[in-house]
């Protein structure tokens, strides 16, 4: 599945960190799935918290339909600097994950 934000959020550094952390292949794959799912939920929460009720319904319908063009058109209309907001949120989340990986 390709998420609507993949062109502005890069998770390769997370893959690299997990590759070098000494986990088994199974553990690494599971941790990547958990991390990507968690990132997705954090980003959805960030977006939904900035939308009015009716706009949330439109956004979630577009998510369900996997209509990336409609998602971005809607978000850019309803949330000022939405790309910066998503990028900033993702960077903060990934920084916390990198910190946790180093401590593991």
PDB file of N, CA and C in Angstrom, residues 28-99:
ATOM      1  N   UNK A  28      13.112  -7.569  12.609  1.00  0.00           N
ATOM      2  CA  UNK A  28      13.250  -6.329  11.839  1.00  0.00           C
ATOM      3  C   UNK A  28      12.003  -6.060  11.007  1.00  0.00           C
ATOM      4  N   UNK A  29      11.512  -7.077  10.320  1.00  0.00           N
ATOM      5  CA  UNK A  29      10.309  -6.908   9.499  1.00  0.00           C
ATOM      6  C   UNK A  29       9.102  -6.529  10.355  1.00  0.00           C
ATOM      7  N   UNK A  30       8.957  -7.183  11.487  1.00  0.00           N
ATOM      8  CA  UNK A  30       7.836  -6.872  12.383  1.00  0.00           C
ATOM      9  C   UNK A  30       7.951  -5.457  12.940  1.00  0.00           C
ATOM     10  N   UNK A  31       9.148  -5.052  13.318  1.00  0.00           N
ATOM     11  CA  UNK A  31       9.349  -3.702  13.843  1.00  0.00           C
ATOM     12  C   UNK A  31       9.080  -2.638  12.780  1.00  0.00           C
ATOM     13  N   UNK A  32       9.449  -2.914  11.552  1.00  0.00           N
ATOM     14  CA  UNK A  32       9.172  -1.968  10.461  1.00  0.00           C
ATOM     15  C   UNK A  32       7.666  -1.822  10.264  1.00  0.00           C
ATOM     16  N   UNK A  33       6.951  -2.932  10.288  1.00  0.00           N
ATOM     17  CA  UNK A  33       5.490  -2.877  10.147  1.00  0.00           C
ATOM     18  C   UNK A  33       4.876  -2.068  11.284  1.00  0.00           C
ATOM     19  N   UNK A  34       5.302  -2.337  12.510  1.00  0.00           N
ATOM     20  CA  UNK A  34       4.777  -1.609  13.671  1.00  0.00           C
ATOM     21  C   UNK A  34       5.098  -0.125  13.558  1.00  0.00           C
ATOM     22  N   UNK A  35       6.327   0.195  13.192  1.00  0.00           N
ATOM     23  CA  UNK A  35       6.742   1.601  13.087  1.00  0.00           C
ATOM     24  C   UNK A  35       5.961   2.327  11.997  1.00  0.00           C
ATOM     25  N   UNK A  36       5.802   1.699  10.844  1.00  0.00           N
ATOM     26  CA  UNK A  36       5.069   2.347   9.751  1.00  0.00           C
ATOM     27  C   UNK A  36       3.590   2.510  10.093  1.00  0.00           C
ATOM     28  N   UNK A  37       3.007   1.506  10.731  1.00  0.00           N
ATOM     29  CA  UNK A  37       1.612   1.631  11.162  1.00  0.00           C
ATOM     30  C   UNK A  37       1.460   2.736  12.200  1.00  0.00           C
ATOM     31  N   UNK A  38       2.388   2.799  13.129  1.00  0.00           N
ATOM     32  CA  UNK A  38       2.338   3.842  14.162  1.00  0.00           C
ATOM     33  C   UNK A  38       2.493   5.222  13.547  1.00  0.00           C
ATOM     34  N   UNK A  39       3.420   5.365  12.624  1.00  0.00           N
ATOM     35  CA  UNK A  39       3.600   6.640  11.931  1.00  0.00           C
ATOM     36  C   UNK A  39       2.315   7.037  11.215  1.00  0.00           C
ATOM     37  N   UNK A  40       1.701   6.089  10.552  1.00  0.00           N
ATOM     38  CA  UNK A  40       0.459   6.364   9.831  1.00  0.00           C
ATOM     39  C   UNK A  40      -0.616   6.878  10.798  1.00  0.00           C
ATOM     40  N   UNK A  41      -0.740   6.238  11.933  1.00  0.00           N
ATOM     41  CA  UNK A  41      -1.749   6.654  12.914  1.00  0.00           C
ATOM     42  C   UNK A  41      -1.441   8.033  13.488  1.00  0.00           C
ATOM     43  N   UNK A  42      -0.178   8.305  13.735  1.00  0.00           N
ATOM     44  CA  UNK A  42       0.213   9.628  14.242  1.00  0.00           C
ATOM     45  C   UNK A  42      -0.122  10.703  13.213  1.00  0.00           C
ATOM     46  N   UNK A  43       0.165  10.435  11.954  1.00  0.00           N
ATOM     47  CA  UNK A  43      -0.128  11.419  10.910  1.00  0.00           C
ATOM     48  C   UNK A  43      -1.632  11.607  10.717  1.00  0.00           C
ATOM     49  N   UNK A  44      -2.386  10.515  10.756  1.00  0.00           N
ATOM     50  CA  UNK A  44      -3.840  10.646  10.654  1.00  0.00           C
ATOM     51  C   UNK A  44      -4.395  11.461  11.816  1.00  0.00           C
ATOM     52  N   UNK A  45      -3.899  11.205  13.016  1.00  0.00           N
ATOM     53  CA  UNK A  45      -4.347  11.963  14.187  1.00  0.00           C
ATOM     54  C   UNK A  45      -4.030  13.447  14.032  1.00  0.00           C
ATOM     55  N   UNK A  46      -2.841  13.742  13.561  1.00  0.00           N
ATOM     56  CA  UNK A  46      -2.431  15.135  13.355  1.00  0.00           C
ATOM     57  C   UNK A  46      -3.364  15.832  12.370  1.00  0.00           C
ATOM     58  N   UNK A  47      -3.674  15.155  11.285  1.00  0.00           N
ATOM     59  CA  UNK A  47      -4.547  15.743  10.269  1.00  0.00           C
ATOM     60  C   UNK A  47      -5.979  15.879  10.784  1.00  0.00           C
ATOM     61  N   UNK A  48      -6.499  14.808  11.355  1.00  0.00           N
ATOM     62  CA  UNK A  48      -7.889  14.834  11.817  1.00  0.00           C
ATOM     63  C   UNK A  48      -8.117  15.879  12.898  1.00  0.00           C
ATOM     64  N   UNK A  49      -7.115  16.119  13.713  1.00  0.00           N
ATOM     65  CA  UNK A  49      -7.268  17.112  14.782  1.00  0.00           C
ATOM     66  C   UNK A  49      -7.357  18.532  14.231  1.00  0.00           C
ATOM     67  N   UNK A  50      -7.021  18.713  12.965  1.00  0.00           N
ATOM     68  CA  UNK A  50      -7.048  20.038  12.347  1.00  0.00           C
ATOM     69  C   UNK A  50      -8.235  20.236  11.398  1.00  0.00           C
ATOM     70  N   UNK A  51      -9.081  19.233  11.296  1.00  0.00           N
ATOM     71  CA  UNK A  51     -10.219  19.304  10.376  1.00  0.00           C
ATOM     72  C   UNK A  51     -11.542  19.402  11.132  1.00  0.00           C
ATOM     73  N   UNK A  52     -12.498  20.106  10.529  1.00  0.00           N
ATOM     74  CA  UNK A  52     -13.865  20.148  11.047  1.00  0.00           C
ATOM     75  C   UNK A  52     -14.524  18.788  10.800  1.00  0.00           C
ATOM     76  N   UNK A  53     -15.616  18.519  11.498  1.00  0.00           N
ATOM     77  CA  UNK A  53     -16.285  17.216  11.404  1.00  0.00           C
ATOM     78  C   UNK A  53     -16.604  16.816   9.963  1.00  0.00           C
ATOM     79  N   UNK A  54     -17.201  17.700   9.209  1.00  0.00           N
ATOM     80  CA  UNK A  54     -17.563  17.374   7.826  1.00  0.00           C
ATOM     81  C   UNK A  54     -16.314  17.129   6.975  1.00  0.00           C
ATOM     82  N   UNK A  55     -15.264  17.889   7.221  1.00  0.00           N
ATOM     83  CA  UNK A  55     -14.015  17.714   6.482  1.00  0.00           C
ATOM     84  C   UNK A  55     -13.344  16.393   6.834  1.00  0.00           C
ATOM     85  N   UNK A  56     -13.514  15.944   8.069  1.00  0.00           N
ATOM     86  CA  UNK A  56     -12.976  14.639   8.474  1.00  0.00           C
ATOM     87  C   UNK A  56     -13.617  13.530   7.652  1.00  0.00           C
ATOM     88  N   UNK A  57     -14.920  13.625   7.445  1.00  0.00           N
ATOM     89  CA  UNK A  57     -15.639  12.614   6.664  1.00  0.00           C
ATOM     90  C   UNK A  57     -15.132  12.575   5.228  1.00  0.00           C
ATOM     91  N   UNK A  58     -14.934  13.740   4.649  1.00  0.00           N
ATOM     92  CA  UNK A  58     -14.416  13.815   3.275  1.00  0.00           C
ATOM     93  C   UNK A  58     -13.018  13.202   3.217  1.00  0.00           C
ATOM     94  N   UNK A  59     -12.169  13.580   4.157  1.00  0.00           N
ATOM     95  CA  UNK A  59     -10.803  13.063   4.209  1.00  0.00           C
ATOM     96  C   UNK A  59     -10.800  11.540   4.334  1.00  0.00           C
ATOM     97  N   UNK A  60     -11.577  11.015   5.264  1.00  0.00           N
ATOM     98  CA  UNK A  60     -11.600   9.566   5.479  1.00  0.00           C
ATOM     99  C   UNK A  60     -12.184   8.816   4.286  1.00  0.00           C
ATOM    100  N   UNK A  61     -13.143   9.411   3.614  1.00  0.00           N
ATOM    101  CA  UNK A  61     -13.673   8.806   2.385  1.00  0.00           C
ATOM    102  C   UNK A  61     -12.587   8.748   1.318  1.00  0.00           C
ATOM    103  N   UNK A  62     -11.844   9.823   1.174  1.00  0.00           N
ATOM    104  CA  UNK A  62     -10.744   9.844   0.200  1.00  0.00           C
ATOM    105  C   UNK A  62      -9.660   8.838   0.565  1.00  0.00           C
ATOM    106  N   UNK A  63      -9.380   8.699   1.864  1.00  0.00           N
ATOM    107  CA  UNK A  63      -8.407   7.694   2.322  1.00  0.00           C
ATOM    108  C   UNK A  63      -8.910   6.302   1.934  1.00  0.00           C
ATOM    109  N   UNK A  64     -10.161   6.029   2.251  1.00  0.00           N
ATOM    110  CA  UNK A  64     -10.754   4.725   1.944  1.00  0.00           C
ATOM    111  C   UNK A  64     -10.676   4.423   0.444  1.00  0.00           C
ATOM    112  N   UNK A  65     -10.922   5.425  -0.370  1.00  0.00           N
ATOM    113  CA  UNK A  65     -10.889   5.257  -1.829  1.00  0.00           C
ATOM    114  C   UNK A  65      -9.477   5.301  -2.401  1.00  0.00           C
ATOM    115  N   UNK A  66      -8.490   5.566  -1.542  1.00  0.00           N
ATOM    116  CA  UNK A  66      -7.085   5.674  -1.947  1.00  0.00           C
ATOM    117  C   UNK A  66      -6.909   6.680  -3.083  1.00  0.00           C
ATOM    118  N   UNK A  67      -7.635   7.774  -3.001  1.00  0.00           N
ATOM    119  CA  UNK A  67      -7.593   8.830  -4.012  1.00  0.00           C
ATOM    120  C   UNK A  67      -6.629   9.926  -3.552  1.00  0.00           C
ATOM    121  N   UNK A  68      -5.357   9.720  -3.824  1.00  0.00           N
ATOM    122  CA  UNK A  68      -4.316  10.626  -3.340  1.00  0.00           C
ATOM    123  C   UNK A  68      -4.489  12.049  -3.858  1.00  0.00           C
ATOM    124  N   UNK A  69      -4.898  12.177  -5.096  1.00  0.00           N
ATOM    125  CA  UNK A  69      -5.092  13.513  -5.668  1.00  0.00           C
ATOM    126  C   UNK A  69      -6.191  14.262  -4.910  1.00  0.00           C
ATOM    127  N   UNK A  70      -7.297  13.588  -4.631  1.00  0.00           N
ATOM    128  CA  UNK A  70      -8.399  14.211  -3.886  1.00  0.00           C
ATOM    129  C   UNK A  70      -7.995  14.495  -2.443  1.00  0.00           C
ATOM    130  N   UNK A  71      -7.227  13.596  -1.851  1.00  0.00           N
ATOM    131  CA  UNK A  71      -6.755  13.808  -0.476  1.00  0.00           C
ATOM    132  C   UNK A  71      -5.970  15.104  -0.402  1.00  0.00           C
ATOM    133  N   UNK A  72      -4.990  15.252  -1.292  1.00  0.00           N
ATOM    134  CA  UNK A  72      -4.136  16.443  -1.243  1.00  0.00           C
ATOM    135  C   UNK A  72      -4.900  17.718  -1.579  1.00  0.00           C
ATOM    136  N   UNK A  73      -5.793  17.641  -2.532  1.00  0.00           N
ATOM    137  CA  UNK A  73      -6.584  18.831  -2.874  1.00  0.00           C
ATOM    138  C   UNK A  73      -7.395  19.278  -1.663  1.00  0.00           C
ATOM    139  N   UNK A  74      -8.004  18.329  -0.994  1.00  0.00           N
ATOM    140  CA  UNK A  74      -8.822  18.633   0.183  1.00  0.00           C
ATOM    141  C   UNK A  74      -7.965  19.178   1.322  1.00  0.00           C
ATOM    142  N   UNK A  75      -6.856  18.507   1.609  1.00  0.00           N
ATOM    143  CA  UNK A  75      -6.011  18.935   2.725  1.00  0.00           C
ATOM    144  C   UNK A  75      -5.406  20.313   2.490  1.00  0.00           C
ATOM    145  N   UNK A  76      -4.962  20.566   1.275  1.00  0.00           N
ATOM    146  CA  UNK A  76      -4.365  21.874   0.978  1.00  0.00           C
ATOM    147  C   UNK A  76      -5.391  22.997   1.081  1.00  0.00           C
ATOM    148  N   UNK A  77      -6.634  22.664   0.819  1.00  0.00           N
ATOM    149  CA  UNK A  77      -7.701  23.662   0.936  1.00  0.00           C
ATOM    150  C   UNK A  77      -8.072  23.924   2.398  1.00  0.00           C
ATOM    151  N   UNK A  78      -7.979  22.894   3.237  1.00  0.00           N
ATOM    152  CA  UNK A  78      -8.504  22.993   4.601  1.00  0.00           C
ATOM    153  C   UNK A  78      -7.450  23.233   5.681  1.00  0.00           C
ATOM    154  N   UNK A  79      -6.193  22.867   5.418  1.00  0.00           N
ATOM    155  CA  UNK A  79      -5.150  22.989   6.440  1.00  0.00           C
ATOM    156  C   UNK A  79      -3.987  23.791   5.872  1.00  0.00           C
ATOM    157  N   UNK A  80      -3.703  24.897   6.507  1.00  0.00           N
ATOM    158  CA  UNK A  80      -2.592  25.745   6.076  1.00  0.00           C
ATOM    159  C   UNK A  80      -1.268  25.008   6.297  1.00  0.00           C
ATOM    160  N   UNK A  81      -0.405  25.038   5.302  1.00  0.00           N
ATOM    161  CA  UNK A  81       0.922  24.412   5.376  1.00  0.00           C
ATOM    162  C   UNK A  81       0.847  22.934   5.761  1.00  0.00           C
ATOM    163  N   UNK A  82      -0.102  22.215   5.199  1.00  0.00           N
ATOM    164  CA  UNK A  82      -0.314  20.822   5.583  1.00  0.00           C
ATOM    165  C   UNK A  82       0.915  19.956   5.308  1.00  0.00           C
ATOM    166  N   UNK A  83       1.619  20.202   4.219  1.00  0.00           N
ATOM    167  CA  UNK A  83       2.806  19.394   3.928  1.00  0.00           C
ATOM    168  C   UNK A  83       3.878  19.607   4.986  1.00  0.00           C
ATOM    169  N   UNK A  84       4.071  20.850   5.412  1.00  0.00           N
ATOM    170  CA  UNK A  84       5.035  21.132   6.479  1.00  0.00           C
ATOM    171  C   UNK A  84       4.611  20.472   7.781  1.00  0.00           C
ATOM    172  N   UNK A  85       3.327  20.502   8.067  1.00  0.00           N
ATOM    173  CA  UNK A  85       2.810  19.879   9.287  1.00  0.00           C
ATOM    174  C   UNK A  85       3.072  18.379   9.277  1.00  0.00           C
ATOM    175  N   UNK A  86       2.799  17.740   8.162  1.00  0.00           N
ATOM    176  CA  UNK A  86       3.024  16.297   8.044  1.00  0.00           C
ATOM    177  C   UNK A  86       4.506  15.980   8.151  1.00  0.00           C
ATOM    178  N   UNK A  87       5.333  16.731   7.450  1.00  0.00           N
ATOM    179  CA  UNK A  87       6.779  16.505   7.488  1.00  0.00           C
ATOM    180  C   UNK A  87       7.322  16.672   8.897  1.00  0.00           C
ATOM    181  N   UNK A  88       6.937  17.733   9.566  1.00  0.00           N
ATOM    182  CA  UNK A  88       7.407  18.006  10.927  1.00  0.00           C
ATOM    183  C   UNK A  88       6.966  16.899  11.893  1.00  0.00           C
ATOM    184  N   UNK A  89       5.723  16.498  11.806  1.00  0.00           N
ATOM    185  CA  UNK A  89       5.204  15.438  12.672  1.00  0.00           C
ATOM    186  C   UNK A  89       5.953  14.133  12.435  1.00  0.00           C
ATOM    187  N   UNK A  90       6.157  13.784  11.178  1.00  0.00           N
ATOM    188  CA  UNK A  90       6.864  12.548  10.842  1.00  0.00           C
ATOM    189  C   UNK A  90       8.308  12.594  11.319  1.00  0.00           C
ATOM    190  N   UNK A  91       8.980  13.711  11.122  1.00  0.00           N
ATOM    191  CA  UNK A  91      10.372  13.833  11.561  1.00  0.00           C
ATOM    192  C   UNK A  91      10.489  13.673  13.070  1.00  0.00           C
ATOM    193  N   UNK A  92       9.584  14.277  13.819  1.00  0.00           N
ATOM    194  CA  UNK A  92       9.607  14.135  15.280  1.00  0.00           C
ATOM    195  C   UNK A  92       9.362  12.694  15.701  1.00  0.00           C
ATOM    196  N   UNK A  93       8.381  12.068  15.083  1.00  0.00           N
ATOM    197  CA  UNK A  93       8.071  10.679  15.409  1.00  0.00           C
ATOM    198  C   UNK A  93       9.254   9.770  15.097  1.00  0.00           C
ATOM    199  N   UNK A  94       9.837   9.938  13.917  1.00  0.00           N
ATOM    200  CA  UNK A  94      10.975   9.105  13.522  1.00  0.00           C
ATOM    201  C   UNK A  94      12.190   9.355  14.409  1.00  0.00           C
ATOM    202  N   UNK A  95      12.391  10.580  14.846  1.00  0.00           N
ATOM    203  CA  UNK A  95      13.506  10.880  15.755  1.00  0.00           C
ATOM    204  C   UNK A  95      13.348  10.109  17.060  1.00  0.00           C
ATOM    205  N   UNK A  96      12.139  10.030  17.571  1.00  0.00           N
ATOM    206  CA  UNK A  96      11.890   9.256  18.794  1.00  0.00           C
ATOM    207  C   UNK A  96      12.150   7.769  18.556  1.00  0.00           C
ATOM    208  N   UNK A  97      11.754   7.269  17.403  1.00  0.00           N
ATOM    209  CA  UNK A  97      12.014   5.864  17.092  1.00  0.00           C
ATOM    210  C   UNK A  97      13.508   5.593  16.982  1.00  0.00           C
ATOM    211  N   UNK A  98      14.240   6.492  16.350  1.00  0.00           N
ATOM    212  CA  UNK A  98      15.695   6.320  16.243  1.00  0.00           C
ATOM    213  C   UNK A  98      16.333   6.291  17.631  1.00  0.00           C
ATOM    214  N   UNK A  99      15.876   7.148  18.506  1.00  0.00           N
ATOM    215  CA  UNK A  99      16.382   7.174  19.882  1.00  0.00           C
ATOM    216  C   UNK A  99      16.115   5.829  20.564  1.00  0.00           C
TER     217      UNK A  99
END
